[in-house]
Amino acid sequence: MTSLLPNRRGVILALAMWLAIGAILLGMGRVPICTCGTVKLWWGTVQSAENSQHIADWYSFSHVIHGLLFYFFAHVLWRRWKLLGGKPASWALPIAIMFEGFWELLENSPLIIDRYRAVTVSFGYEGDAVINSLSDIGFMALGFWIASKLPWKASLALAISFELFTLFMIRDNLTLNVLMLVWPLEAVRTWQAGG
């Protein structure tokens, strides 16, 4: 199977898009780093003002899964089905960064911030610091790279492992995050709150 990793031009485009997303987030008024004034490699307390403010947190696992999924979809669309003649395959990573960046912009908009506050246990959620959003995109790119190196069954096993691990550790994961944003269930919210 031919890898979907980008050539040099694709890497340069991916980095330029990553920087542009950071600039847009700053332009939206997002704080560059945690208002606590420090940058930490890891922050593990979900229900706190510093969640989504540092380089890595429990939700970094979900962003790695995003990368695994983007690689899978790119492979299916452009390698297997040859959609658009398969030409977008060489731009798969920059396209994935564009989608992940779009999510980061949307996630940090008042629409999604208010939605998180209204329907999830993230009552005081203020959005991500720019460093966290850019790190989230980096974790997605890591997942994309991992998927390029592993057989698809190993990527699937890794995604399931991450989902189960974060479910056990923080009562949340990518699946529940999407469910609670799209179709919130009070029973899930109560359980996530420790009830």
PDB file of C-alpha atoms in Angstrom:
ATOM      1  CA  MET A   1       0.000   0.000   0.000  1.00  0.00           C
ATOM      2  CA  THR A   2       1.358   3.417  -0.962  1.00  0.00           C
ATOM      3  CA  SER A   3       1.670   5.796   1.967  1.00  0.00           C
ATOM      4  CA  LEU A   4      -0.476   8.908   2.147  1.00  0.00           C
ATOM      5  CA  LEU A   5       2.284  10.866   3.865  1.00  0.00           C
ATOM      6  CA  PRO A   6       2.996  14.141   2.077  1.00  0.00           C
ATOM      7  CA  ASN A   7       5.999  15.134   0.034  1.00  0.00           C
ATOM      8  CA  ARG A   8       7.993  18.246   0.937  1.00  0.00           C
ATOM      9  CA  ARG A   9       5.436  20.631  -0.619  1.00  0.00           C
ATOM     10  CA  GLY A  10       2.661  18.896   1.309  1.00  0.00           C
ATOM     11  CA  VAL A  11       4.587  19.256   4.578  1.00  0.00           C
ATOM     12  CA  ILE A  12       5.190  22.971   3.899  1.00  0.00           C
ATOM     13  CA  LEU A  13       1.486  23.477   3.098  1.00  0.00           C
ATOM     14  CA  ALA A  14       0.474  21.560   6.235  1.00  0.00           C
ATOM     15  CA  LEU A  15       2.750  23.727   8.415  1.00  0.00           C
ATOM     16  CA  ALA A  16       1.499  26.925   6.764  1.00  0.00           C
ATOM     17  CA  MET A  17      -2.105  25.891   7.404  1.00  0.00           C
ATOM     18  CA  TRP A  18      -1.258  25.013  11.021  1.00  0.00           C
ATOM     19  CA  LEU A  19       0.247  28.477  11.557  1.00  0.00           C
ATOM     20  CA  ALA A  20      -2.694  30.157   9.787  1.00  0.00           C
ATOM     21  CA  ILE A  21      -5.148  28.374  12.089  1.00  0.00           C
ATOM     22  CA  GLY A  22      -3.189  29.633  15.088  1.00  0.00           C
ATOM     23  CA  ALA A  23      -3.320  33.175  13.707  1.00  0.00           C
ATOM     24  CA  ILE A  24      -7.077  32.925  13.124  1.00  0.00           C
ATOM     25  CA  LEU A  25      -7.601  31.663  16.680  1.00  0.00           C
ATOM     26  CA  LEU A  26      -5.600  34.605  18.027  1.00  0.00           C
ATOM     27  CA  GLY A  27      -7.679  36.893  15.811  1.00  0.00           C
ATOM     28  CA  MET A  28     -10.825  35.375  17.338  1.00  0.00           C
ATOM     29  CA  GLY A  29      -9.567  36.536  20.735  1.00  0.00           C
ATOM     30  CA  ARG A  30      -8.472  33.131  22.026  1.00  0.00           C
ATOM     31  CA  VAL A  31      -5.764  33.307  24.691  1.00  0.00           C
ATOM     32  CA  PRO A  32      -2.351  32.147  23.435  1.00  0.00           C
ATOM     33  CA  ILE A  33      -1.543  30.180  26.600  1.00  0.00           C
ATOM     34  CA  CYS A  34      -3.296  29.365  29.845  1.00  0.00           C
ATOM     35  CA  THR A  35      -4.337  32.476  31.744  1.00  0.00           C
ATOM     36  CA  CYS A  36      -2.524  30.868  34.702  1.00  0.00           C
ATOM     37  CA  GLY A  37       0.650  32.114  32.963  1.00  0.00           C
ATOM     38  CA  THR A  38       2.356  28.754  32.511  1.00  0.00           C
ATOM     39  CA  VAL A  39       2.611  26.150  29.780  1.00  0.00           C
ATOM     40  CA  LYS A  40       2.506  22.581  31.027  1.00  0.00           C
ATOM     41  CA  LEU A  41       3.278  19.482  28.984  1.00  0.00           C
ATOM     42  CA  TRP A  42       0.376  17.579  30.591  1.00  0.00           C
ATOM     43  CA  TRP A  43      -2.779  18.630  32.407  1.00  0.00           C
ATOM     44  CA  GLY A  44      -4.846  15.752  33.778  1.00  0.00           C
ATOM     45  CA  THR A  45      -7.688  17.398  35.691  1.00  0.00           C
ATOM     46  CA  VAL A  46     -10.718  17.533  33.387  1.00  0.00           C
ATOM     47  CA  GLN A  47     -13.056  19.579  35.565  1.00  0.00           C
ATOM     48  CA  SER A  48     -10.761  22.551  36.027  1.00  0.00           C
ATOM     49  CA  ALA A  49     -10.062  25.952  34.527  1.00  0.00           C
ATOM     50  CA  GLU A  50      -6.768  24.650  33.111  1.00  0.00           C
ATOM     51  CA  ASN A  51      -8.317  21.860  31.043  1.00  0.00           C
ATOM     52  CA  SER A  52      -7.718  22.421  27.310  1.00  0.00           C
ATOM     53  CA  GLN A  53      -5.169  25.127  28.157  1.00  0.00           C
ATOM     54  CA  HIS A  54      -1.876  23.243  27.932  1.00  0.00           C
ATOM     55  CA  ILE A  55      -0.018  21.054  25.440  1.00  0.00           C
ATOM     56  CA  ALA A  56      -1.598  17.680  26.225  1.00  0.00           C
ATOM     57  CA  ASP A  57      -4.592  16.475  28.198  1.00  0.00           C
ATOM     58  CA  TRP A  58      -6.992  13.549  28.231  1.00  0.00           C
ATOM     59  CA  TYR A  59      -8.601  14.763  24.997  1.00  0.00           C
ATOM     60  CA  SER A  60      -5.284  14.474  23.134  1.00  0.00           C
ATOM     61  CA  PHE A  61      -6.122  10.779  22.738  1.00  0.00           C
ATOM     62  CA  SER A  62      -9.261  11.753  20.793  1.00  0.00           C
ATOM     63  CA  HIS A  63      -7.192  13.893  18.442  1.00  0.00           C
ATOM     64  CA  VAL A  64      -4.862  10.981  17.715  1.00  0.00           C
ATOM     65  CA  ILE A  65      -8.008   9.010  16.835  1.00  0.00           C
ATOM     66  CA  HIS A  66      -9.030  11.847  14.482  1.00  0.00           C
ATOM     67  CA  GLY A  67      -5.745  11.312  12.643  1.00  0.00           C
ATOM     68  CA  LEU A  68      -6.314   7.560  12.425  1.00  0.00           C
ATOM     69  CA  LEU A  69      -9.783   8.223  11.012  1.00  0.00           C
ATOM     70  CA  PHE A  70      -8.610  10.861   8.530  1.00  0.00           C
ATOM     71  CA  TYR A  71      -5.970   8.470   7.220  1.00  0.00           C
ATOM     72  CA  PHE A  72      -8.578   5.711   6.857  1.00  0.00           C
ATOM     73  CA  PHE A  73     -11.005   7.981   4.986  1.00  0.00           C
ATOM     74  CA  ALA A  74      -8.244   9.334   2.727  1.00  0.00           C
ATOM     75  CA  HIS A  75      -7.176   5.778   1.906  1.00  0.00           C
ATOM     76  CA  VAL A  76     -10.731   4.685   1.098  1.00  0.00           C
ATOM     77  CA  LEU A  77     -11.608   7.781  -0.940  1.00  0.00           C
ATOM     78  CA  TRP A  78      -8.418   8.257  -2.931  1.00  0.00           C
ATOM     79  CA  ARG A  79      -6.596   4.929  -2.961  1.00  0.00           C
ATOM     80  CA  ARG A  80      -9.403   2.391  -2.963  1.00  0.00           C
ATOM     81  CA  TRP A  81     -12.264   4.250  -4.715  1.00  0.00           C
ATOM     82  CA  LYS A  82      -9.947   6.533  -6.755  1.00  0.00           C
ATOM     83  CA  LEU A  83     -12.297   9.468  -6.150  1.00  0.00           C
ATOM     84  CA  LEU A  84     -11.228  12.452  -8.306  1.00  0.00           C
ATOM     85  CA  GLY A  85      -8.737  10.120  -9.956  1.00  0.00           C
ATOM     86  CA  GLY A  86      -6.992   9.624  -6.617  1.00  0.00           C
ATOM     87  CA  LYS A  87      -5.139  12.935  -7.061  1.00  0.00           C
ATOM     88  CA  PRO A  88      -6.025  14.403  -3.621  1.00  0.00           C
ATOM     89  CA  ALA A  89      -4.113  11.502  -1.988  1.00  0.00           C
ATOM     90  CA  SER A  90      -0.828  13.420  -2.171  1.00  0.00           C
ATOM     91  CA  TRP A  91      -2.491  16.237  -0.215  1.00  0.00           C
ATOM     92  CA  ALA A  92      -4.169  13.991   2.381  1.00  0.00           C
ATOM     93  CA  LEU A  93      -2.339  15.419   5.403  1.00  0.00           C
ATOM     94  CA  PRO A  94      -2.912  19.097   4.511  1.00  0.00           C
ATOM     95  CA  ILE A  95      -6.579  18.249   3.867  1.00  0.00           C
ATOM     96  CA  ALA A  96      -6.758  16.509   7.263  1.00  0.00           C
ATOM     97  CA  ILE A  97      -5.176  19.558   8.903  1.00  0.00           C
ATOM     98  CA  MET A  98      -7.743  21.754   7.179  1.00  0.00           C
ATOM     99  CA  PHE A  99     -10.597  19.653   8.615  1.00  0.00           C
ATOM    100  CA  GLU A 100      -9.037  19.447  12.068  1.00  0.00           C
ATOM    101  CA  GLY A 101      -8.358  23.176  11.976  1.00  0.00           C
ATOM    102  CA  PHE A 102     -11.967  23.842  10.991  1.00  0.00           C
ATOM    103  CA  TRP A 103     -13.053  21.826  14.027  1.00  0.00           C
ATOM    104  CA  GLU A 104     -10.697  23.792  16.302  1.00  0.00           C
ATOM    105  CA  LEU A 105     -12.131  27.077  15.001  1.00  0.00           C
ATOM    106  CA  LEU A 106     -15.691  25.821  15.423  1.00  0.00           C
ATOM    107  CA  GLU A 107     -14.971  24.303  18.848  1.00  0.00           C
ATOM    108  CA  ASN A 108     -13.712  27.670  20.050  1.00  0.00           C
ATOM    109  CA  SER A 109     -16.666  29.632  18.721  1.00  0.00           C
ATOM    110  CA  PRO A 110     -19.416  30.836  21.077  1.00  0.00           C
ATOM    111  CA  LEU A 111     -21.810  28.358  19.413  1.00  0.00           C
ATOM    112  CA  ILE A 112     -19.897  25.249  20.513  1.00  0.00           C
ATOM    113  CA  ILE A 113     -18.589  26.676  23.791  1.00  0.00           C
ATOM    114  CA  ASP A 114     -22.170  27.458  24.826  1.00  0.00           C
ATOM    115  CA  ARG A 115     -23.315  24.026  23.638  1.00  0.00           C
ATOM    116  CA  TYR A 116     -20.650  22.291  25.752  1.00  0.00           C
ATOM    117  CA  ARG A 117     -21.742  24.303  28.783  1.00  0.00           C
ATOM    118  CA  ALA A 118     -25.426  23.548  28.202  1.00  0.00           C
ATOM    119  CA  VAL A 119     -25.398  19.799  27.517  1.00  0.00           C
ATOM    120  CA  THR A 120     -22.190  18.301  28.916  1.00  0.00           C
ATOM    121  CA  VAL A 121     -20.530  18.157  32.325  1.00  0.00           C
ATOM    122  CA  SER A 122     -18.133  20.897  31.126  1.00  0.00           C
ATOM    123  CA  PHE A 123     -20.147  23.599  32.868  1.00  0.00           C
ATOM    124  CA  GLY A 124     -17.363  26.181  33.020  1.00  0.00           C
ATOM    125  CA  TYR A 125     -15.766  25.420  29.663  1.00  0.00           C
ATOM    126  CA  GLU A 126     -14.156  28.535  28.187  1.00  0.00           C
ATOM    127  CA  GLY A 127     -12.644  27.034  25.038  1.00  0.00           C
ATOM    128  CA  ASP A 128      -9.060  26.107  24.254  1.00  0.00           C
ATOM    129  CA  ALA A 129      -5.912  28.168  24.577  1.00  0.00           C
ATOM    130  CA  VAL A 130      -4.260  28.539  21.168  1.00  0.00           C
ATOM    131  CA  ILE A 131      -1.338  26.350  22.274  1.00  0.00           C
ATOM    132  CA  ASN A 132      -3.819  23.568  23.086  1.00  0.00           C
ATOM    133  CA  SER A 133      -5.629  23.899  19.749  1.00  0.00           C
ATOM    134  CA  LEU A 134      -2.348  23.778  17.842  1.00  0.00           C
ATOM    135  CA  SER A 135      -1.253  20.791  19.939  1.00  0.00           C
ATOM    136  CA  ASP A 136      -4.577  19.081  19.155  1.00  0.00           C
ATOM    137  CA  ILE A 137      -3.822  19.480  15.442  1.00  0.00           C
ATOM    138  CA  GLY A 138      -0.349  18.090  16.100  1.00  0.00           C
ATOM    139  CA  PHE A 139      -1.837  15.053  17.856  1.00  0.00           C
ATOM    140  CA  MET A 140      -4.133  14.530  14.870  1.00  0.00           C
ATOM    141  CA  ALA A 141      -1.071  14.623  12.584  1.00  0.00           C
ATOM    142  CA  LEU A 142       0.617  12.097  14.893  1.00  0.00           C
ATOM    143  CA  GLY A 143      -2.394   9.796  14.533  1.00  0.00           C
ATOM    144  CA  PHE A 144      -2.246  10.242  10.744  1.00  0.00           C
ATOM    145  CA  TRP A 145       1.445   9.298  10.762  1.00  0.00           C
ATOM    146  CA  ILE A 146       0.817   6.289  13.041  1.00  0.00           C
ATOM    147  CA  ALA A 147      -1.922   5.065  10.680  1.00  0.00           C
ATOM    148  CA  SER A 148       0.529   5.316   7.777  1.00  0.00           C
ATOM    149  CA  LYS A 149       2.867   2.903   9.578  1.00  0.00           C
ATOM    150  CA  LEU A 150       0.395   0.376  11.029  1.00  0.00           C
ATOM    151  CA  PRO A 151      -1.846  -2.195   9.389  1.00  0.00           C
ATOM    152  CA  TRP A 152      -5.474  -1.022   9.493  1.00  0.00           C
ATOM    153  CA  LYS A 153      -6.393  -3.624  12.126  1.00  0.00           C
ATOM    154  CA  ALA A 154      -3.684  -2.295  14.452  1.00  0.00           C
ATOM    155  CA  SER A 155      -4.945   1.277  13.915  1.00  0.00           C
ATOM    156  CA  LEU A 156      -8.472   0.128  14.739  1.00  0.00           C
ATOM    157  CA  ALA A 157      -7.238  -1.653  17.873  1.00  0.00           C
ATOM    158  CA  LEU A 158      -5.344   1.472  18.937  1.00  0.00           C
ATOM    159  CA  ALA A 159      -8.431   3.670  18.470  1.00  0.00           C
ATOM    160  CA  ILE A 160     -10.609   1.282  20.470  1.00  0.00           C
ATOM    161  CA  SER A 161      -7.943   1.063  23.192  1.00  0.00           C
ATOM    162  CA  PHE A 162      -7.772   4.860  23.472  1.00  0.00           C
ATOM    163  CA  GLU A 163     -11.573   5.087  23.629  1.00  0.00           C
ATOM    164  CA  LEU A 164     -11.780   2.481  26.405  1.00  0.00           C
ATOM    165  CA  PHE A 165      -8.814   3.940  28.286  1.00  0.00           C
ATOM    166  CA  THR A 166     -10.231   7.477  28.413  1.00  0.00           C
ATOM    167  CA  LEU A 167     -13.707   6.134  29.179  1.00  0.00           C
ATOM    168  CA  PHE A 168     -12.232   4.345  32.197  1.00  0.00           C
ATOM    169  CA  MET A 169      -9.994   7.237  33.281  1.00  0.00           C
ATOM    170  CA  ILE A 170     -12.286  10.266  32.845  1.00  0.00           C
ATOM    171  CA  ARG A 171     -15.724   8.895  31.863  1.00  0.00           C
ATOM    172  CA  ASP A 172     -15.399  10.588  28.488  1.00  0.00           C
ATOM    173  CA  ASN A 173     -14.026   9.841  25.045  1.00  0.00           C
ATOM    174  CA  LEU A 174     -14.518  10.796  21.405  1.00  0.00           C
ATOM    175  CA  THR A 175     -17.699   8.740  21.052  1.00  0.00           C
ATOM    176  CA  LEU A 176     -19.360  10.250  24.126  1.00  0.00           C
ATOM    177  CA  ASN A 177     -18.150  13.721  23.216  1.00  0.00           C
ATOM    178  CA  VAL A 178     -19.859  13.528  19.813  1.00  0.00           C
ATOM    179  CA  LEU A 179     -22.979  11.916  21.306  1.00  0.00           C
ATOM    180  CA  MET A 180     -23.361  14.608  23.955  1.00  0.00           C
ATOM    181  CA  LEU A 181     -22.904  17.441  21.463  1.00  0.00           C
ATOM    182  CA  VAL A 182     -25.338  16.012  18.907  1.00  0.00           C
ATOM    183  CA  TRP A 183     -27.868  14.101  21.009  1.00  0.00           C
ATOM    184  CA  PRO A 184     -27.320  14.768  24.718  1.00  0.00           C
ATOM    185  CA  LEU A 185     -28.592  12.173  27.155  1.00  0.00           C
ATOM    186  CA  GLU A 186     -29.214  13.193  30.753  1.00  0.00           C
ATOM    187  CA  ALA A 187     -28.310   9.692  31.966  1.00  0.00           C
ATOM    188  CA  VAL A 188     -24.864   9.987  30.331  1.00  0.00           C
ATOM    189  CA  ARG A 189     -24.325  13.473  31.751  1.00  0.00           C
ATOM    190  CA  THR A 190     -25.273  12.275  35.241  1.00  0.00           C
ATOM    191  CA  TRP A 191     -22.918   9.292  34.938  1.00  0.00           C
ATOM    192  CA  GLN A 192     -20.083  11.482  33.664  1.00  0.00           C
ATOM    193  CA  ALA A 193     -20.588  13.813  36.631  1.00  0.00           C
ATOM    194  CA  GLY A 194     -20.047  10.862  38.951  1.00  0.00           C
ATOM    195  CA  GLY A 195     -23.705  10.165  39.729  1.00  0.00           C
TER     196      GLY A 195
END
